Coordinates of C-alpha atoms in Angstrom, one line a residue:
X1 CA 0.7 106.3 186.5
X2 CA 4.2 106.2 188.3
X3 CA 1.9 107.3 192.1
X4 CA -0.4 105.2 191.2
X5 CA 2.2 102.2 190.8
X6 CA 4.4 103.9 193.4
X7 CA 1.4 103.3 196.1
X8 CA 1.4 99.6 195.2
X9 CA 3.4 97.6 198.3
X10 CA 5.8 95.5 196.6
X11 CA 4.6 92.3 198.2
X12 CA 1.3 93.1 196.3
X13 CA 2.9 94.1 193.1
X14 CA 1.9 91.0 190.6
X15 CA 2.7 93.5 187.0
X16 CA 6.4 93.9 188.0
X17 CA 6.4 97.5 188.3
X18 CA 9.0 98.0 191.3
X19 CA 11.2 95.5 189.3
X20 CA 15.1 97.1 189.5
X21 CA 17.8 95.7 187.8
X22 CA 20.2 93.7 189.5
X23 CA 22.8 90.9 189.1
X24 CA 20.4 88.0 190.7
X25 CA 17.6 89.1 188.1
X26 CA 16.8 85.6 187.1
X27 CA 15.8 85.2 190.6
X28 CA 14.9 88.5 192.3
X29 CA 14.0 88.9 195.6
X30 CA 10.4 87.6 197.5
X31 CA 8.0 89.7 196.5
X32 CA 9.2 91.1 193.5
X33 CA 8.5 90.0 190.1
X34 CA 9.8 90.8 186.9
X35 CA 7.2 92.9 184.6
X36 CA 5.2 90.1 183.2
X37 CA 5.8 91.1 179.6
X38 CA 9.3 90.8 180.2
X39 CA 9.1 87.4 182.3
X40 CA 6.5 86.3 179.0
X41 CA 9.6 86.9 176.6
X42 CA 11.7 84.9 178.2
X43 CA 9.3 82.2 178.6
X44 CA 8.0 81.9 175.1
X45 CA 12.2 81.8 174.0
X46 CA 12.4 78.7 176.6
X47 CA 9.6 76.9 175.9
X48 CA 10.8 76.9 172.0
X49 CA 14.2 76.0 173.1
X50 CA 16.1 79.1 172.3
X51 CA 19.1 79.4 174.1
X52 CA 20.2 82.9 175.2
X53 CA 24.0 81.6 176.4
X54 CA 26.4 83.6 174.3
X55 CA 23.6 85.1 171.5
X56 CA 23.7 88.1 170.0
X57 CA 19.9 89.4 171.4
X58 CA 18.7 93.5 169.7
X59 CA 16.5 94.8 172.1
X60 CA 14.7 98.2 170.4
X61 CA 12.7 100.2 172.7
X62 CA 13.9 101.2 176.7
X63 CA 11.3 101.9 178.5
X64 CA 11.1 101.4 182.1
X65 CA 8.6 98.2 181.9
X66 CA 9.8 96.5 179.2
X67 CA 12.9 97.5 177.3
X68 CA 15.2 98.0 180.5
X69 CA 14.5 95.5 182.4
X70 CA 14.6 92.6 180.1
X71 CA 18.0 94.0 179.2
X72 CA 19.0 92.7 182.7
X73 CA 16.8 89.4 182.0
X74 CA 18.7 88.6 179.5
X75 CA 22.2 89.3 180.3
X76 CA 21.6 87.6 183.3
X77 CA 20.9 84.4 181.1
X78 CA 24.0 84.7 179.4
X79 CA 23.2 86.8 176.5
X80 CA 24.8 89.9 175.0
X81 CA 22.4 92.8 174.5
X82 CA 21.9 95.3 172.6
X83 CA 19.5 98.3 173.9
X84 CA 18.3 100.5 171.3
X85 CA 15.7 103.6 170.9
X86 CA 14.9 106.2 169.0
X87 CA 18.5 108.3 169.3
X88 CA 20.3 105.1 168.1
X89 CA 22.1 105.3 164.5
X90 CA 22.3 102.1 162.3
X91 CA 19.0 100.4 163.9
X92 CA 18.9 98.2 160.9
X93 CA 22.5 97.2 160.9
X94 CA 22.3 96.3 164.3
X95 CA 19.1 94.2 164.2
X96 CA 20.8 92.4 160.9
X97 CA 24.0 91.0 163.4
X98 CA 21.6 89.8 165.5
X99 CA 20.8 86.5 166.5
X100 CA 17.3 87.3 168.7
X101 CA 15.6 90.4 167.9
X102 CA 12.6 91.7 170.2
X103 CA 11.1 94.8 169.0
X104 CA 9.3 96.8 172.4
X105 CA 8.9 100.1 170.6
X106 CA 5.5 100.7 170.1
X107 CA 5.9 102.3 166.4
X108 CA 4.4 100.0 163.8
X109 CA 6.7 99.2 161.4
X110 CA 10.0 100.0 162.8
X111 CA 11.7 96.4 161.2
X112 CA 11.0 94.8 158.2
X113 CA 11.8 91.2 159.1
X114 CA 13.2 90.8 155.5
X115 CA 16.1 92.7 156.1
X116 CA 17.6 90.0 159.3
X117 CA 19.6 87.3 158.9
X118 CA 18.6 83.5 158.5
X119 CA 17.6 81.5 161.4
X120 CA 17.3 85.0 163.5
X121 CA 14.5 84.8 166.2
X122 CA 11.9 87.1 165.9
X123 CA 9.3 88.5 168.7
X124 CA 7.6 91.4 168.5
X125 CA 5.9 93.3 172.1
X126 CA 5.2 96.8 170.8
X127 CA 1.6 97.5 169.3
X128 CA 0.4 101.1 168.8
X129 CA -3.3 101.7 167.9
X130 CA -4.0 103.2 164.5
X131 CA -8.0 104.2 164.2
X132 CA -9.4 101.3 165.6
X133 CA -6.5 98.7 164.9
X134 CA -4.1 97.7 167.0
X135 CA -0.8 97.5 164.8
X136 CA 2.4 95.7 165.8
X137 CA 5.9 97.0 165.5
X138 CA 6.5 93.8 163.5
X139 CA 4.4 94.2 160.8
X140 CA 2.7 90.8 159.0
X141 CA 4.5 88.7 156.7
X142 CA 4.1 86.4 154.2
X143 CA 5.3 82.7 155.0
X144 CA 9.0 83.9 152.9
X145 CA 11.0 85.2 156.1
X146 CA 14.4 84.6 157.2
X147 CA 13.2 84.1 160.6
X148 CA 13.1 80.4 162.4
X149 CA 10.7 81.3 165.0
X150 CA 8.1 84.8 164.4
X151 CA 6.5 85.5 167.6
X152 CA 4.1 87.9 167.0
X153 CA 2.3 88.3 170.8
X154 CA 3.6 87.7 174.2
X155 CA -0.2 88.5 175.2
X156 CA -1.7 85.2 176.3
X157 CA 1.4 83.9 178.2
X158 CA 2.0 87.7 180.0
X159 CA -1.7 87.2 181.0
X160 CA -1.0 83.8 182.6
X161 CA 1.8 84.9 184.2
X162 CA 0.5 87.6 185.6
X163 CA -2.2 85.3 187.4
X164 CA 0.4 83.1 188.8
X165 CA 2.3 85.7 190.4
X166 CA -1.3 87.2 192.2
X167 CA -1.7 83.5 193.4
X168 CA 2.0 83.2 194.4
X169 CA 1.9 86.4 196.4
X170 CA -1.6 85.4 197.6
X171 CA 0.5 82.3 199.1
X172 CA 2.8 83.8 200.6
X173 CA 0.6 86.2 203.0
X174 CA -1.7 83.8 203.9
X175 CA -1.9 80.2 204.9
X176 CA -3.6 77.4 203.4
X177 CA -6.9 76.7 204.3
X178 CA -7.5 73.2 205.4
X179 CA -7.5 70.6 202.9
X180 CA -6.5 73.1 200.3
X181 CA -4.6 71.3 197.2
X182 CA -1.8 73.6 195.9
X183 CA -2.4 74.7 192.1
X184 CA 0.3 75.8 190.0
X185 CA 0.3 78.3 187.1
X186 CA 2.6 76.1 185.0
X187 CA 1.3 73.8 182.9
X188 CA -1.4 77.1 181.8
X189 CA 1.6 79.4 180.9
X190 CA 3.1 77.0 178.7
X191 CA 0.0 76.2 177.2
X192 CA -0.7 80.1 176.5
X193 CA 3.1 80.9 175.4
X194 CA 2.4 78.2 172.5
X195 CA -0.6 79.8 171.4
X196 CA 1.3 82.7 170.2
X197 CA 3.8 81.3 168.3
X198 CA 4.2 78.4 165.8
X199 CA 7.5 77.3 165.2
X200 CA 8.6 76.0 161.5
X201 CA 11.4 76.2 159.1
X202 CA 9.6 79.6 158.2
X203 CA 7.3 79.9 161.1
X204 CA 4.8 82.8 161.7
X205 CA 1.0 83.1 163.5

């Protein structure tokens, strides 16, 4: 996988993969995107109006597409982060201080939401199949949750993003033909980052 992605130019790279780290990550350099799951994370948070100034945020899970990079996301939006994975002592603990908690691990089960504080945002990226189901890190609830927003797929609005960075980069290589109206991608992302999440006073989907 890493020569496959490593053959990818990064002017053609739409998933994110030669995404580094760096202080101007909310606006990173032409021709390099964020991973999409990462840029769908912060998307869904925005479009429900969670601010990220000065919060608490538990990342669990560090890998190289997800967990690492929207470490840097996220402290570059103002919020203090958390990075754990599977050395770190007093997961639960930490997750329970938090004020967002986004669980990237890919081992089903690895937070009971009942254990978080009230009001804690919730959103769930890892899935792991088991037979032939696909089972979340965060596994389902009943509507009695401390949570005040559950996101239980960034899916849909990583998918959508995904096509507006291929027709961004297709943009910028080539000129408009003539006559050509300019579509954006906005207005479909939001649309898709709401159908994974419902917000309540004890929201879940």
């Amino acid at each position: 996988a890493a020569q496959a992605y490593a053959a990818i130019p990064r002017s053609m790279d739409v998933d994110g993969a030669h995404f580094h780290g760096r202080p101007d990550a909310v606006a990173p350099m032409i021709g390099t995107h964020p991973p999409v799951g990462c840029q769908g994370i912060v998307r869904v948070l925005e479009d429900h109006g969670v601010s990220l100034e000065g919060r608490h945020v538990a990342v669990i899970g560090r890998s190289w597409l997800v967990g690492q990079p929207l470490t840097q996301l996220l402290s570059a939006k103002g919020a203090t982060v958390t990075l754990m994975h599977r050395s770190s002592k007093n997961l639960a603990e930490l997750c329970a201080a938090a004020d967002v908690v986004i669980s990237a691990a890919g081992h089903p089960g690895v937070l009971d939401v009942s254990t978080l504080k009230t009001g804690v945002v919730v959103v769930n990226v890892g899935t792991t199949f088991k037979d032939d189901d696909l089972v979340p890190d965060i596994l389902p609830t009943g509507d009695s949750h401390p949570a005040s927003l559950l996101v239980h797929s960034v899916g849909p609005i990583s998918v959508a993003i995904l096509l507006r960075n291929a027709a961004e980069n297709a943009a910028r290589q080539a000129p408009p033909a003539l006559g050509a109206t300019e579509v954006t991608c906005s207005s479909f992302a939001t649309a898709s980052s709401r159908t994974s999440t419902s917000q309540t006073a004890h929201s879940s989907c």
